């Protein structure tokens, strides 16, 4: 199943890569719960609703054409966004970084930094570089606390494409990667039944149509199960929490007017813009 948010806050089932079937009636989230609350509820009830959703997919003649709707991020305000640093050896080498995910653990990105397809990354500063990083995103489906690697997939709802946009510099990762708009997520969530091996997917990113990253998730130092198990040993994971699994080689600086595209095998592709419209000189704090 491919679960999307579209036309504001409507819940959609994407069928055959071309139709969106409105399934908003399956859960009722109060409007004051904020954007995407319905998706978080749906993810928490996927086990019981899966059959009903499959039925809707079969009657998808009634759906809207994907080209007619405006997709937003499937998880506009996840409970939390975690990310694995330095999880690809080739990226570590290009960054001349010391330490891998095994030494560094995971870090948090602000959940307010999420944007969706067609929105724009806002460069904060006129005089500091910002890089793009395409990553496989794990979407949690069940409350997970200290789960083992063997049982980790029981707690995963599915996967999505994540861009972990990064201000270059010396501040902590959580600061450099938490600016508003720095976590594009899209185009939808693909449930795990459609992704038998998330540890072997092609991942590609382009800037202005030029291929920058082209790798397989089999190159990850820690695979999906290990990342989920480790993260759940630190903090309880909840439905809709997202874990970005690290970026392969090929990150590069993005500039005003650029377009960044991320595509992962079986998960789809999406694109965001880049703007320096409100950028200011970086402040110097003492
Ligand atoms: Mn990253």
mmCIF file of C-alpha atoms and ligand atoms in Angstrom, residues 83-86 91 107 109 133-135 163-166 173 177 244-247, ligand 1:
data_model
loop_
_atom_site.group_PDB
_atom_site.id
_atom_site.type_symbol
_atom_site.label_atom_id
_atom_site.label_comp_id
_atom_site.label_asym_id
_atom_site.label_seq_id
_atom_site.Cartn_x
_atom_site.Cartn_y
_atom_site.Cartn_z
ATOM 1 C CA UNK A 83 18.700 10.163 11.741
ATOM 2 C CA UNK A 84 21.759 7.948 11.510
ATOM 3 C CA UNK A 85 25.009 9.827 10.807
ATOM 4 C CA UNK A 86 27.847 8.339 8.789
ATOM 5 C CA UNK A 91 30.170 9.182 2.370
ATOM 6 C CA UNK A 107 20.533 12.253 16.457
ATOM 7 C CA UNK A 109 16.018 16.534 13.752
ATOM 8 C CA UNK A 133 21.492 14.258 1.446
ATOM 9 C CA UNK A 134 19.066 11.654 0.062
ATOM 10 C CA UNK A 135 18.164 8.864 2.506
ATOM 11 C CA UNK A 163 16.200 14.428 2.384
ATOM 12 C CA UNK A 164 18.395 15.295 5.356
ATOM 13 C CA UNK A 165 19.303 18.869 4.429
ATOM 14 C CA UNK A 166 22.419 20.040 6.216
ATOM 15 C CA UNK A 173 24.055 17.935 13.874
ATOM 16 C CA UNK A 177 19.865 19.836 10.268
ATOM 17 C CA UNK A 244 16.515 8.582 8.242
ATOM 18 C CA UNK A 245 19.142 5.926 7.660
ATOM 19 C CA UNK A 246 22.084 7.989 6.452
ATOM 20 C CA UNK A 247 23.263 9.229 3.096
HETATM 21 MN MN1 LIG B 1 22.046 12.445 6.886
#
